[in-house]
Short mmCIF file of C-alpha atoms in Angstrom, two decimals:
data_model
loop_
_atom_site.label_atom_id
_atom_site.label_comp_id
_atom_site.label_asym_id
_atom_site.label_seq_id
_atom_site.Cartn_x
_atom_site.Cartn_y
_atom_site.Cartn_z
CA MET A 1 -14.18 4.02 -35.70
CA ALA A 2 -12.74 1.10 -34.14
CA LEU A 3 -8.98 -0.39 -34.58
CA THR A 4 -9.01 -3.52 -37.12
CA GLN A 5 -5.92 -6.06 -37.33
CA LYS A 6 -6.58 -8.30 -40.45
CA SER A 7 -3.82 -10.50 -39.50
CA ASN A 8 -0.61 -11.04 -37.50
CA SER A 9 1.23 -8.19 -39.47
CA LEU A 10 -1.31 -6.11 -40.92
CA ILE A 11 -2.75 -3.40 -38.61
CA GLU A 12 -5.86 -0.98 -40.34
CA LEU A 13 -6.39 2.19 -38.55
CA ASP A 14 -7.70 5.44 -39.81
CA ALA A 15 -4.53 7.59 -38.89
CA VAL A 16 -0.76 7.34 -37.83
CA ILE A 17 0.68 9.39 -36.33
CA VAL A 18 4.46 9.67 -35.94
CA GLY A 19 5.92 11.08 -33.00
CA ALA A 20 5.05 11.36 -29.35
CA GLY A 21 5.67 14.72 -28.79
CA PHE A 22 3.54 17.55 -27.80
CA SER A 23 1.79 17.48 -31.36
CA GLY A 24 1.45 14.14 -31.81
CA LEU A 25 -0.28 13.95 -28.21
CA TYR A 26 -2.65 16.35 -28.84
CA LEU A 27 -3.74 15.37 -32.50
CA LEU A 28 -4.09 11.94 -30.64
CA HIS A 29 -6.25 13.59 -28.08
CA ARG A 30 -8.04 14.85 -30.76
CA MET A 31 -8.38 12.18 -33.23
CA ARG A 32 -9.95 9.91 -30.39
CA GLU A 33 -12.03 12.48 -28.84
CA ALA A 34 -13.92 12.50 -32.22
CA GLY A 35 -13.82 8.68 -32.81
CA PHE A 36 -11.20 8.15 -35.33
CA SER A 37 -9.20 4.91 -34.47
CA THR A 38 -5.54 6.30 -34.26
CA ARG A 39 -2.02 5.32 -33.29
CA ILE A 40 1.40 7.01 -32.46
CA PHE A 41 4.40 4.98 -32.94
CA GLU A 42 7.45 6.31 -31.32
CA THR A 43 11.17 5.65 -31.68
CA GLY A 44 11.88 6.45 -27.62
CA ASP A 45 10.29 4.36 -24.74
CA ASN A 46 8.11 7.42 -23.42
CA VAL A 47 6.53 10.56 -24.21
CA GLY A 48 8.43 13.95 -24.87
CA GLY A 49 9.72 14.16 -28.10
CA THR A 50 12.25 17.15 -27.94
CA TRP A 51 11.98 17.41 -24.32
CA TYR A 52 12.51 13.73 -24.06
CA TRP A 53 15.73 13.47 -26.15
CA ASN A 54 17.22 17.19 -25.17
CA ARG A 55 17.78 16.28 -21.45
CA TYR A 56 22.01 17.81 -21.60
CA PRO A 57 22.40 19.92 -18.70
CA GLY A 58 21.01 23.30 -18.43
CA ALA A 59 18.31 22.74 -20.89
CA ARG A 60 15.67 25.38 -20.35
CA CYS A 61 12.87 26.55 -22.49
CA ASP A 62 13.27 29.76 -24.07
CA VAL A 63 9.69 31.03 -23.97
CA GLU A 64 7.84 31.72 -21.02
CA SER A 65 6.48 28.97 -19.32
CA ILE A 66 2.94 30.51 -18.89
CA TYR A 67 2.99 30.55 -22.68
CA TYR A 68 4.37 27.31 -23.42
CA ASN A 69 1.97 24.93 -22.27
CA TYR A 70 -1.18 23.42 -24.05
CA THR A 71 -4.46 25.95 -23.75
CA PHE A 72 -7.05 23.43 -25.17
CA SER A 73 -8.15 22.78 -21.56
CA ASP A 74 -8.90 24.87 -18.93
CA GLU A 75 -8.86 22.13 -16.32
CA LEU A 76 -5.34 21.69 -17.64
CA LEU A 77 -4.22 25.00 -16.76
CA LYS A 78 -5.36 25.22 -13.59
CA GLU A 79 -4.29 22.00 -12.40
CA TRP A 80 -0.34 22.98 -13.30
CA THR A 81 1.57 25.42 -11.97
CA TRP A 82 5.31 26.18 -13.65
CA SER A 83 7.74 26.82 -10.77
CA SER A 84 9.43 29.51 -12.97
CA LYS A 85 9.46 31.68 -15.13
CA TYR A 86 11.26 29.80 -17.91
CA ALA A 87 10.68 26.05 -17.11
CA GLU A 88 13.87 23.35 -17.17
CA GLN A 89 13.82 20.12 -18.96
CA PRO A 90 12.57 17.79 -16.17
CA GLU A 91 10.05 20.07 -15.30
CA ILE A 92 8.53 20.11 -19.13
CA LEU A 93 9.02 16.22 -19.44
CA SER A 94 6.84 15.85 -16.35
CA TYR A 95 4.21 18.25 -17.80
CA ILE A 96 4.41 16.23 -20.76
CA ASN A 97 4.13 13.03 -18.77
CA TYR A 98 0.62 14.17 -16.60
CA VAL A 99 -1.15 15.48 -20.19
CA ALA A 100 -0.55 11.55 -21.34
CA ASP A 101 -1.72 10.05 -17.95
CA LYS A 102 -4.30 12.81 -17.38
CA PHE A 103 -6.08 12.11 -21.04
CA ASP A 104 -5.32 8.29 -20.79
CA LEU A 105 -2.96 8.89 -23.98
CA ARG A 106 -0.54 6.08 -23.72
CA ARG A 107 -2.89 3.12 -24.80
CA ASP A 108 -2.89 4.43 -28.14
CA ILE A 109 0.83 4.82 -27.91
CA GLN A 110 3.41 2.38 -29.28
CA PHE A 111 7.04 3.19 -27.88
CA LYS A 112 10.63 2.35 -29.39
CA THR A 113 8.68 1.60 -32.53
CA ARG A 114 10.33 3.47 -35.72
CA VAL A 115 8.34 4.12 -38.73
CA ASP A 116 10.95 2.88 -41.60
CA SER A 117 8.62 4.26 -44.85
CA ALA A 118 5.23 5.24 -45.84
CA HIS A 119 4.42 4.37 -49.02
CA PHE A 120 0.40 5.84 -50.70
CA ASP A 121 -1.43 3.10 -52.30
CA GLU A 122 -2.78 4.64 -55.06
CA GLU A 123 -5.47 1.98 -55.60
CA LYS A 124 -6.80 1.53 -52.38
CA ASN A 125 -6.17 5.33 -51.45
CA ARG A 126 -4.33 4.18 -48.29
CA TRP A 127 -0.66 4.73 -46.58
CA GLU A 128 0.84 1.48 -46.43
CA VAL A 129 2.95 2.18 -43.20
CA HIS A 130 6.08 -0.15 -42.28
CA LEU A 131 7.97 -0.14 -38.76
CA ASN A 132 11.21 -1.52 -37.73
CA ASN A 133 9.79 -4.51 -36.08
CA GLY A 134 8.24 -6.19 -39.05
CA GLN A 135 4.61 -5.20 -38.22
CA THR A 136 2.68 -3.22 -41.73
CA VAL A 137 0.00 -0.85 -40.96
CA SER A 138 -2.44 0.22 -43.38
CA ALA A 139 -3.51 3.78 -42.60
CA ARG A 140 -6.57 6.30 -44.72
CA TYR A 141 -3.99 9.39 -43.14
CA PHE A 142 -0.81 9.38 -42.77
CA ILE A 143 0.82 12.15 -40.10
CA THR A 144 4.23 13.23 -39.35
CA ALA A 145 4.32 15.19 -35.67
CA VAL A 146 8.07 14.33 -35.95
CA GLY A 147 9.10 17.93 -34.83
CA CYS A 148 11.41 20.14 -36.65
CA LEU A 149 14.72 19.80 -34.65
CA SER A 150 14.63 16.32 -34.00
CA ALA A 151 17.27 14.65 -36.39
CA SER A 152 21.07 15.17 -34.49
CA ASN A 153 23.86 16.62 -36.72
CA VAL A 154 26.97 14.97 -35.18
CA PRO A 155 29.50 16.13 -37.74
CA LYS A 156 31.78 13.22 -39.22
CA PHE A 157 35.10 14.37 -37.96
CA LYS A 158 37.98 12.03 -39.10
CA GLY A 159 38.50 9.79 -36.69
CA LEU A 160 35.88 10.12 -34.16
CA GLU A 161 35.50 6.39 -34.01
CA SER A 162 39.40 5.98 -32.24
CA PHE A 163 38.04 8.82 -29.13
CA LYS A 164 38.58 6.76 -26.23
CA GLY A 165 36.57 8.94 -24.01
CA GLU A 166 32.97 9.12 -23.51
CA TRP A 167 31.11 11.45 -25.76
CA TYR A 168 27.20 12.98 -26.36
CA HIS A 169 25.69 15.17 -28.84
CA THR A 170 23.16 16.95 -26.84
CA GLY A 171 20.00 16.58 -28.88
CA ARG A 172 20.52 12.71 -27.66
CA TRP A 173 21.37 12.77 -24.27
CA PRO A 174 21.66 9.89 -22.14
CA HIS A 175 18.95 9.31 -19.24
CA GLU A 176 21.20 8.81 -16.48
CA LYS A 177 23.37 11.45 -15.01
CA VAL A 178 26.74 12.18 -17.07
CA GLU A 179 29.75 13.09 -14.25
CA PHE A 180 31.60 15.78 -15.32
CA LYS A 181 33.77 16.32 -11.82
CA GLY A 182 37.14 15.20 -12.50
CA LYS A 183 37.27 15.78 -16.04
CA ARG A 184 38.82 17.45 -19.16
CA VAL A 185 35.96 18.01 -21.02
CA GLY A 186 35.36 19.68 -24.69
CA VAL A 187 31.93 21.35 -26.29
CA ILE A 188 31.91 21.45 -29.90
CA GLY A 189 29.51 24.25 -30.78
CA THR A 190 28.21 27.64 -29.37
CA GLY A 191 24.42 27.40 -30.67
CA SER A 192 21.63 27.62 -28.31
CA SER A 193 22.29 24.00 -26.15
CA GLY A 194 25.95 25.05 -26.12
CA ILE A 195 25.48 28.05 -24.13
CA GLN A 196 23.03 26.63 -22.19
CA SER A 197 25.22 23.64 -21.26
CA ILE A 198 28.17 25.49 -21.04
CA PRO A 199 27.66 27.42 -17.68
CA VAL A 200 26.60 24.58 -15.94
CA ILE A 201 29.67 22.00 -17.15
CA ALA A 202 32.17 24.19 -16.16
CA LYS A 203 31.01 24.40 -12.99
CA GLU A 204 31.75 20.86 -12.72
CA ALA A 205 34.41 20.02 -14.60
CA GLU A 206 38.65 20.06 -13.93
CA HIS A 207 38.76 22.00 -17.06
CA LEU A 208 36.21 22.73 -19.81
CA THR A 209 37.24 23.65 -23.90
CA VAL A 210 34.97 25.29 -26.08
CA PHE A 211 35.70 24.77 -29.46
CA GLN A 212 33.52 27.79 -31.02
CA ARG A 213 33.12 28.10 -35.06
CA THR A 214 30.77 31.09 -34.99
CA PRO A 215 30.37 33.17 -31.96
CA GLN A 216 26.36 33.97 -31.04
CA TYR A 217 24.62 37.02 -29.75
CA SER A 218 23.19 35.78 -26.39
CA THR A 219 21.02 37.92 -24.10
CA PRO A 220 20.18 37.70 -20.04
CA ALA A 221 17.08 35.48 -19.63
CA ARG A 222 16.95 37.11 -16.07
CA ASN A 223 14.81 33.58 -14.99
CA GLN A 224 13.65 33.91 -11.75
CA PRO A 225 10.77 31.47 -9.51
CA ASN A 226 6.78 32.45 -10.11
CA ASP A 227 5.00 34.29 -8.18
CA PRO A 228 1.93 32.60 -6.56
CA GLU A 229 -0.29 35.70 -7.10
CA TYR A 230 1.27 36.36 -10.77
CA ILE A 231 -0.04 32.16 -11.61
CA LYS A 232 -3.23 33.43 -9.89
CA GLN A 233 -3.39 36.48 -12.05
CA VAL A 234 -2.56 34.58 -15.36
CA ARG A 235 -4.93 32.20 -14.38
CA GLU A 236 -7.52 34.56 -14.02
CA ASN A 237 -6.92 36.11 -17.58
CA TYR A 238 -6.31 33.45 -19.50
CA SER A 239 -8.92 33.65 -22.20
CA GLU A 240 -8.06 37.07 -22.84
CA ILE A 241 -4.15 35.67 -22.72
CA ARG A 242 -4.57 32.58 -25.29
CA THR A 243 -6.53 35.10 -27.72
CA GLN A 244 -3.58 37.31 -27.87
CA MET A 245 -1.30 34.51 -28.25
CA ARG A 246 -2.86 33.24 -31.03
CA SER A 247 -3.38 36.80 -32.78
CA SER A 248 0.13 37.55 -32.38
CA LEU A 249 3.26 37.76 -34.63
CA THR A 250 5.14 34.89 -32.69
CA GLY A 251 2.44 33.14 -30.44
CA ILE A 252 3.53 35.71 -27.48
CA PRO A 253 1.48 38.47 -26.31
CA ALA A 254 4.10 40.62 -27.19
CA VAL A 255 4.33 43.59 -30.29
CA PRO A 256 7.52 45.52 -31.46
CA ARG A 257 7.20 48.70 -30.48
CA ASP A 258 5.97 50.87 -33.56
CA ARG A 259 8.72 52.80 -33.74
CA SER A 260 12.24 53.03 -36.03
CA ALA A 261 15.58 52.51 -33.73
CA PHE A 262 16.36 55.68 -36.09
CA ASP A 263 13.71 57.87 -34.47
CA ASP A 264 15.67 57.73 -30.79
CA THR A 265 18.77 59.52 -30.53
CA PRO A 266 21.94 57.27 -29.95
CA GLU A 267 21.54 58.35 -26.30
CA GLU A 268 18.22 57.06 -26.07
CA ARG A 269 18.58 54.02 -27.81
CA ARG A 270 21.17 52.48 -25.44
CA ARG A 271 18.85 53.46 -22.97
CA THR A 272 15.91 51.40 -24.80
CA TYR A 273 18.50 48.40 -24.98
CA GLU A 274 19.77 48.73 -21.34
CA ALA A 275 16.18 48.77 -20.00
CA ALA A 276 15.68 45.07 -21.80
CA TRP A 277 19.04 43.62 -21.31
CA GLU A 278 18.04 44.29 -17.31
CA LYS A 279 14.69 42.89 -18.02
CA GLY A 280 15.65 39.76 -20.24
CA GLY A 281 13.76 37.62 -21.98
CA LEU A 282 13.57 36.59 -25.58
CA LEU A 283 11.61 39.75 -27.16
CA THR A 284 12.61 41.90 -25.10
CA ILE A 285 15.64 43.55 -26.93
CA SER A 286 14.09 42.06 -30.63
CA TYR A 287 11.39 44.03 -30.29
CA SER A 288 12.75 47.35 -28.93
CA TYR A 289 12.25 48.88 -32.95
CA ASN A 290 10.13 47.67 -35.60
CA ASP A 291 13.01 47.62 -38.17
CA LEU A 292 15.84 45.43 -36.99
CA SER A 293 15.24 42.26 -38.67
CA LEU A 294 14.61 44.56 -42.05
CA THR A 295 17.59 47.08 -42.45
CA PRO A 296 21.27 46.69 -41.89
CA GLU A 297 21.92 49.76 -40.81
CA ALA A 298 18.94 49.83 -38.07
CA ASN A 299 20.09 45.69 -36.75
CA GLU A 300 23.64 47.30 -36.44
CA THR A 301 22.83 49.45 -33.81
CA VAL A 302 21.59 46.18 -31.57
CA ALA A 303 24.23 44.46 -32.87
CA GLU A 304 26.94 46.47 -31.30
CA PHE A 305 24.89 47.07 -28.21
CA ILE A 306 25.11 43.61 -27.10
CA ARG A 307 28.79 43.65 -28.37
CA SER A 308 29.38 46.02 -26.15
CA LYS A 309 27.99 44.11 -23.30
CA ILE A 310 30.06 41.01 -24.39
CA ARG A 311 33.13 43.36 -23.99
CA GLU A 312 31.58 44.55 -20.50
CA VAL A 313 31.37 41.03 -18.95
CA VAL A 314 34.36 39.38 -20.48
CA LYS A 315 37.84 40.37 -18.87
CA ASP A 316 40.14 39.18 -21.13
CA GLN A 317 39.61 41.51 -23.75
CA GLU A 318 41.43 38.73 -26.44
CA VAL A 319 38.59 35.80 -25.29
CA ALA A 320 36.05 39.27 -25.59
CA GLU A 321 36.79 39.64 -28.92
CA LYS A 322 36.43 35.97 -29.80
CA LEU A 323 33.10 35.83 -28.77
CA LEU A 324 31.82 39.02 -30.98
CA PRO A 325 29.19 37.69 -33.67
CA ASN A 326 29.68 39.77 -36.67
CA PHE A 327 26.35 38.42 -38.48
CA TYR A 328 23.08 40.42 -38.35
CA TYR A 329 21.24 39.95 -34.92
CA GLY A 330 18.27 37.58 -34.86
CA THR A 331 18.87 35.90 -38.10
CA LYS A 332 20.42 32.91 -36.66
CA ARG A 333 18.06 31.09 -33.13
CA PRO A 334 17.55 34.18 -30.69
CA ILE A 335 19.04 32.69 -27.92
CA ILE A 336 18.91 33.52 -23.78
CA ASP A 337 21.23 32.74 -21.01
CA THR A 338 22.38 32.18 -17.49
CA ASP A 339 25.62 33.75 -17.30
CA TYR A 340 27.35 32.46 -20.84
CA PHE A 341 29.39 35.09 -21.07
CA GLU A 342 30.46 35.32 -17.12
CA THR A 343 31.78 31.40 -17.85
CA TYR A 344 34.81 32.89 -20.05
CA ASN A 345 35.91 34.46 -16.82
CA ARG A 346 36.69 31.19 -14.95
CA GLU A 347 40.44 29.79 -14.83
CA ASN A 348 38.87 26.42 -15.86
CA VAL A 349 37.49 27.20 -19.50
CA THR A 350 39.32 27.93 -23.00
CA LEU A 351 37.94 28.96 -25.72
CA VAL A 352 39.29 28.05 -28.94
CA ASP A 353 38.51 29.67 -32.50
CA VAL A 354 37.94 26.45 -34.57
CA LYS A 355 37.42 29.08 -37.88
CA LYS A 356 40.49 30.61 -37.29
CA ALA A 357 41.94 26.51 -36.68
CA GLN A 358 39.70 23.99 -37.87
CA ILE A 359 39.24 20.81 -36.08
CA GLU A 360 41.45 18.15 -37.90
CA GLU A 361 40.37 15.46 -36.42
CA ILE A 362 39.37 13.68 -33.60
CA THR A 363 42.77 11.94 -31.85
CA PRO A 364 42.20 8.77 -28.84
CA SER A 365 42.74 11.17 -26.25
CA GLY A 366 41.12 14.77 -27.76
CA VAL A 367 40.85 16.99 -30.58
CA ARG A 368 43.29 17.99 -32.73
CA THR A 369 42.92 21.82 -34.25
CA ALA A 370 45.27 23.18 -37.18
CA ASP A 371 47.19 24.69 -34.59
CA ALA A 372 47.31 22.60 -31.43
CA GLU A 373 46.06 19.53 -29.75
CA TYR A 374 43.81 19.47 -26.53
CA GLU A 375 43.88 16.34 -24.27
CA LEU A 376 40.14 15.55 -23.19
CA ASP A 377 38.43 12.57 -21.44
CA MET A 378 34.38 13.50 -22.88
CA ILE A 379 33.81 15.41 -25.76
CA VAL A 380 30.08 16.76 -25.66
CA PHE A 381 28.42 17.51 -29.34
CA ALA A 382 26.17 20.93 -29.26
CA THR A 383 25.92 20.56 -33.11
CA GLY A 384 22.61 21.04 -33.58
CA PHE A 385 20.02 19.14 -36.01
CA ASP A 386 19.56 18.58 -39.64
CA ALA A 387 16.64 21.07 -39.22
CA MET A 388 12.77 21.31 -40.75
CA THR A 389 13.19 18.85 -43.52
CA GLY A 390 15.71 16.47 -41.66
CA PRO A 391 13.37 14.53 -39.75
CA LEU A 392 10.99 14.27 -42.70
CA PHE A 393 14.09 12.81 -44.59
CA LYS A 394 14.44 10.03 -42.12
CA ILE A 395 11.59 8.45 -43.12
CA ASP A 396 11.48 6.60 -46.52
CA ILE A 397 7.84 9.14 -47.22
CA ARG A 398 6.58 7.73 -51.13
CA GLY A 399 3.43 9.53 -52.90
CA ARG A 400 2.05 9.37 -56.31
CA ASP A 401 4.02 7.29 -58.84
CA GLY A 402 6.43 5.86 -55.82
CA VAL A 403 7.71 9.20 -55.04
CA SER A 404 9.89 10.35 -52.42
CA LEU A 405 9.43 13.20 -50.83
CA LYS A 406 13.38 13.37 -50.75
CA GLU A 407 13.39 13.18 -54.56
CA LYS A 408 10.80 15.93 -54.78
CA TRP A 409 11.88 18.42 -52.42
CA ALA A 410 15.78 17.49 -54.14
CA GLY A 411 17.40 17.36 -50.59
CA GLY A 412 15.61 20.66 -49.60
CA ALA A 413 16.67 23.46 -52.36
CA GLU A 414 13.03 23.15 -53.99
CA THR A 415 11.16 22.32 -50.88
CA ARG A 416 7.15 23.03 -51.57
CA THR A 417 4.68 22.85 -49.46
CA TYR A 418 1.42 24.52 -49.09
CA LEU A 419 0.62 26.00 -45.62
CA GLY A 420 3.30 23.72 -44.33
CA ILE A 421 0.84 21.53 -44.04
CA GLY A 422 0.55 19.46 -47.12
CA THR A 423 2.60 18.95 -50.23
CA ALA A 424 0.87 17.75 -53.79
CA GLY A 425 2.04 14.46 -55.28
CA PHE A 426 1.01 13.16 -51.45
CA PRO A 427 -2.70 12.70 -50.94
CA ASN A 428 -4.25 12.33 -47.18
CA MET A 429 -0.87 13.54 -45.74
CA PHE A 430 -0.30 16.06 -42.93
CA MET A 431 2.62 17.87 -41.91
CA LEU A 432 2.60 19.20 -38.18
CA THR A 433 4.58 22.50 -37.89
CA GLY A 434 6.12 21.12 -41.23
CA PRO A 435 8.49 23.55 -43.62
CA GLU A 436 6.79 26.96 -44.81
CA SER A 437 4.57 27.52 -42.01
CA PRO A 438 5.83 29.58 -38.69
CA SER A 439 7.02 26.69 -36.38
CA VAL A 440 10.33 27.49 -35.29
CA LEU A 441 9.70 30.86 -35.31
CA SER A 442 7.16 31.30 -32.92
CA ASN A 443 6.23 29.94 -29.84
CA MET A 444 5.71 26.39 -31.16
CA MET A 445 3.03 25.26 -28.69
CA VAL A 446 0.73 27.76 -29.98
CA SER A 447 1.70 26.38 -33.95
CA ILE A 448 0.90 23.24 -32.43
CA GLU A 449 -2.52 23.44 -31.36
CA GLN A 450 -3.18 25.51 -34.34
CA HIS A 451 -2.36 22.51 -36.80
CA VAL A 452 -3.77 20.03 -34.85
CA GLU A 453 -6.95 22.00 -34.69
CA TRP A 454 -6.58 22.79 -38.38
CA VAL A 455 -5.98 18.77 -39.47
CA SER A 456 -8.63 17.22 -37.34
CA ASP A 457 -11.24 19.34 -38.36
CA CYS A 458 -9.80 18.60 -42.17
CA ILE A 459 -10.51 15.06 -41.27
CA ASN A 460 -13.69 15.26 -39.81
CA TYR A 461 -14.63 17.72 -42.63
CA MET A 462 -13.83 14.83 -44.80
CA ARG A 463 -15.80 11.86 -42.79
CA ASP A 464 -18.71 14.36 -43.17
CA ASN A 465 -18.78 14.60 -46.33
CA ASN A 466 -18.14 11.30 -47.67
CA LYS A 467 -14.90 12.64 -49.26
CA GLU A 468 -11.54 9.52 -49.11
CA VAL A 469 -8.44 11.79 -50.51
CA ILE A 470 -7.51 15.02 -50.29
CA GLU A 471 -4.15 16.23 -52.18
CA VAL A 472 -3.02 19.58 -52.53
CA ASN A 473 -2.89 21.44 -55.80
CA VAL A 474 0.38 22.41 -57.52
CA GLU A 475 -1.03 25.47 -58.49
CA ALA A 476 -1.98 26.17 -54.96
CA GLU A 477 1.47 25.12 -53.70
CA ASN A 478 3.57 27.18 -56.30
CA ALA A 479 1.55 30.22 -54.98
CA TRP A 480 2.01 29.31 -51.31
CA THR A 481 6.35 28.79 -51.73
CA LYS A 482 6.06 31.72 -53.96
CA HIS A 483 4.33 34.27 -50.73
CA CYS A 484 7.06 32.62 -48.16
CA ARG A 485 9.64 34.10 -50.26
CA GLU A 486 8.41 36.60 -51.08
CA VAL A 487 7.45 37.91 -47.36
CA ALA A 488 10.98 36.36 -46.20
CA GLU A 489 13.11 38.35 -48.94
CA PRO A 490 12.73 42.04 -47.66
CA THR A 491 14.37 40.99 -44.21
CA LEU A 492 17.99 40.05 -43.07
CA TYR A 493 16.97 36.29 -42.47
CA VAL A 494 17.77 35.35 -45.75
CA LYS A 495 20.98 37.31 -45.73
CA THR A 496 22.64 35.13 -42.69
CA GLU A 497 23.87 31.67 -43.41
CA SER A 498 22.25 29.60 -40.62
CA TRP A 499 20.30 26.59 -39.98
CA TYR A 500 17.17 28.63 -40.79
CA MET A 501 18.93 28.22 -44.27
CA GLY A 502 20.37 24.54 -44.00
CA ALA A 503 24.26 26.19 -44.06
CA ASN A 504 24.53 23.91 -41.11
CA ILE A 505 24.06 20.70 -42.70
CA GLU A 506 27.43 19.66 -45.39
CA GLY A 507 26.20 19.85 -48.94
CA LYS A 508 22.11 20.50 -48.06
CA ALA A 509 21.09 23.33 -50.38
CA ARG A 510 19.85 26.68 -49.12
CA GLY A 511 16.45 27.84 -48.60
CA PHE A 512 14.61 29.69 -45.99
CA GLN A 513 11.84 27.48 -45.10
CA ILE A 514 9.67 29.26 -42.58
CA TYR A 515 6.62 31.20 -42.93
CA LEU A 516 7.37 34.71 -42.13
CA GLY A 517 3.80 36.53 -42.08
CA GLY A 518 3.41 36.03 -38.57
CA VAL A 519 0.78 33.70 -36.32
CA GLY A 520 -1.99 35.36 -35.89
CA PRO A 521 -1.85 36.23 -40.41
CA TYR A 522 -1.17 32.35 -40.46
CA ARG A 523 -4.20 31.24 -38.90
CA GLN A 524 -6.02 33.81 -40.80
CA ILE A 525 -5.45 32.17 -44.22
CA CYS A 526 -5.63 28.65 -42.90
CA ASP A 527 -9.20 29.57 -41.72
CA GLU A 528 -10.19 30.60 -44.85
CA VAL A 529 -8.92 28.10 -46.88
CA ALA A 530 -11.19 25.81 -44.70
CA GLU A 531 -14.32 27.99 -45.06
CA LYS A 532 -13.44 27.71 -48.41
CA GLY A 533 -14.10 23.80 -48.67
CA TYR A 534 -10.49 23.08 -48.50
CA ASP A 535 -9.35 25.81 -51.29
CA GLY A 536 -6.27 25.20 -52.54
CA PHE A 537 -6.91 21.14 -52.25
CA THR A 538 -8.70 18.71 -54.16
CA LEU A 539 -11.22 16.48 -52.69
CA LYS A 540 -12.27 13.16 -53.78
CA ALA A 541 -15.70 11.42 -52.97
CA SER A 542 -15.12 7.88 -51.98
CA GLU A 543 -16.36 5.40 -53.99
CA GLU A 544 -19.43 4.33 -52.04
CA SER A 545 -21.08 7.66 -52.28
CA VAL A 546 -20.72 7.96 -55.55
CA VAL A 547 -22.64 4.50 -55.98
CA LYS A 548 -25.24 6.43 -53.99
#
């Protein structure tokens, strides 16, 4: 179907996609291959999504690179070789650019363009999309590919505007190199981006002050170059690997040991955890036993093991004590690192506990806490994101009767979706890796491909069956939200204040917004919905087919 432009200001399309990251690019490719006129609108000036914006020092994927790539093209799998076990941001961004060029995607991407609003026109059964450049787009389908972690959270510190030095957020890092040499740098936040960037900054800065609110569990990545023979074996067996990834719990071909932490003696457990620590990686320790996310007692065995390793690594025991986490292991984002705890043995690094003495204001020359002032030339905010709903709320999305998505979801407290793909009252709107899908608790590449393929197949079905409108049924939505909560409730995830729960954003209502049933079971549920003619959705025929 060809793109049409009725006037200088109105563009007509079959589908609008918001965001040129991994999900938006693959969906564009699928939609074009099926003959739909489709355009991506992207705020940045190039492709990449998360990997375009997050270019802070030390940024690296925490999923092994052989699993963190597209799997839909065997040719692409054979052409691209990852240099190391965990790819760095520049290499991942190069890969995304390579994909965009290989499939000639840029010609249907409009860069430096922000979608300000998208309103559903009930008379025309089309979405009216308004762009920040004054353009208006009319589209049959409105699809968000905005990512779960794209709305940067810069805390509203008193006095920030008075700071005379440089300041940056890890999620909006400059394209040009930031110089740390000879500078007094402060990093606020010790989540994933803080833990990745702190060791790199410490090696360059004159002095680094880390302002920590919540100590984190982090385990070694043990990154290493990929052996050519290993890559050869992976390519030869990728069909089987892909099948395992798609049927797994997390999108990575691994399963927890079918064993409780208390099936082993304390000595056996210690040996198991030691072996996992030495091997490194995201799931190695958390998959040591099958009950670590279910019972406090089992969780404490792994939590205390990691605390013991922190005490071993950090020489100053007063500093080590500040670094010891006391929440349930794995219920905040699991983190892997390279020399994070070792960094606190450096003479040019100071750790400040801001839970004990909170930050009161940013001064023209640095940061003032309740008990001291720290002179700084630069501040790095590693303070994360307004996750899951935040990126969607940045757009004024309105469905039937002019009701906004933000109003419907009451700021996040009552987030309700069906499969994390659609939400009642918002016809012909699809969310890629939206709330109540596996999303951030999975290998995003596997979840992205599954959502893209499901959504594009659905739109094909609509065309082939002369359907004009697809809309989530309220009953199906309520049942799915209830199911998501029932799956999450027995776990320790809901007992921890985390960004999974919205706890990092002041005033944001608490609620666990991720489907914990596993990537494989979730795929099966989605497939069954499609096989039953999109059970849980109402599909309406076009007027033309009704007349016929």
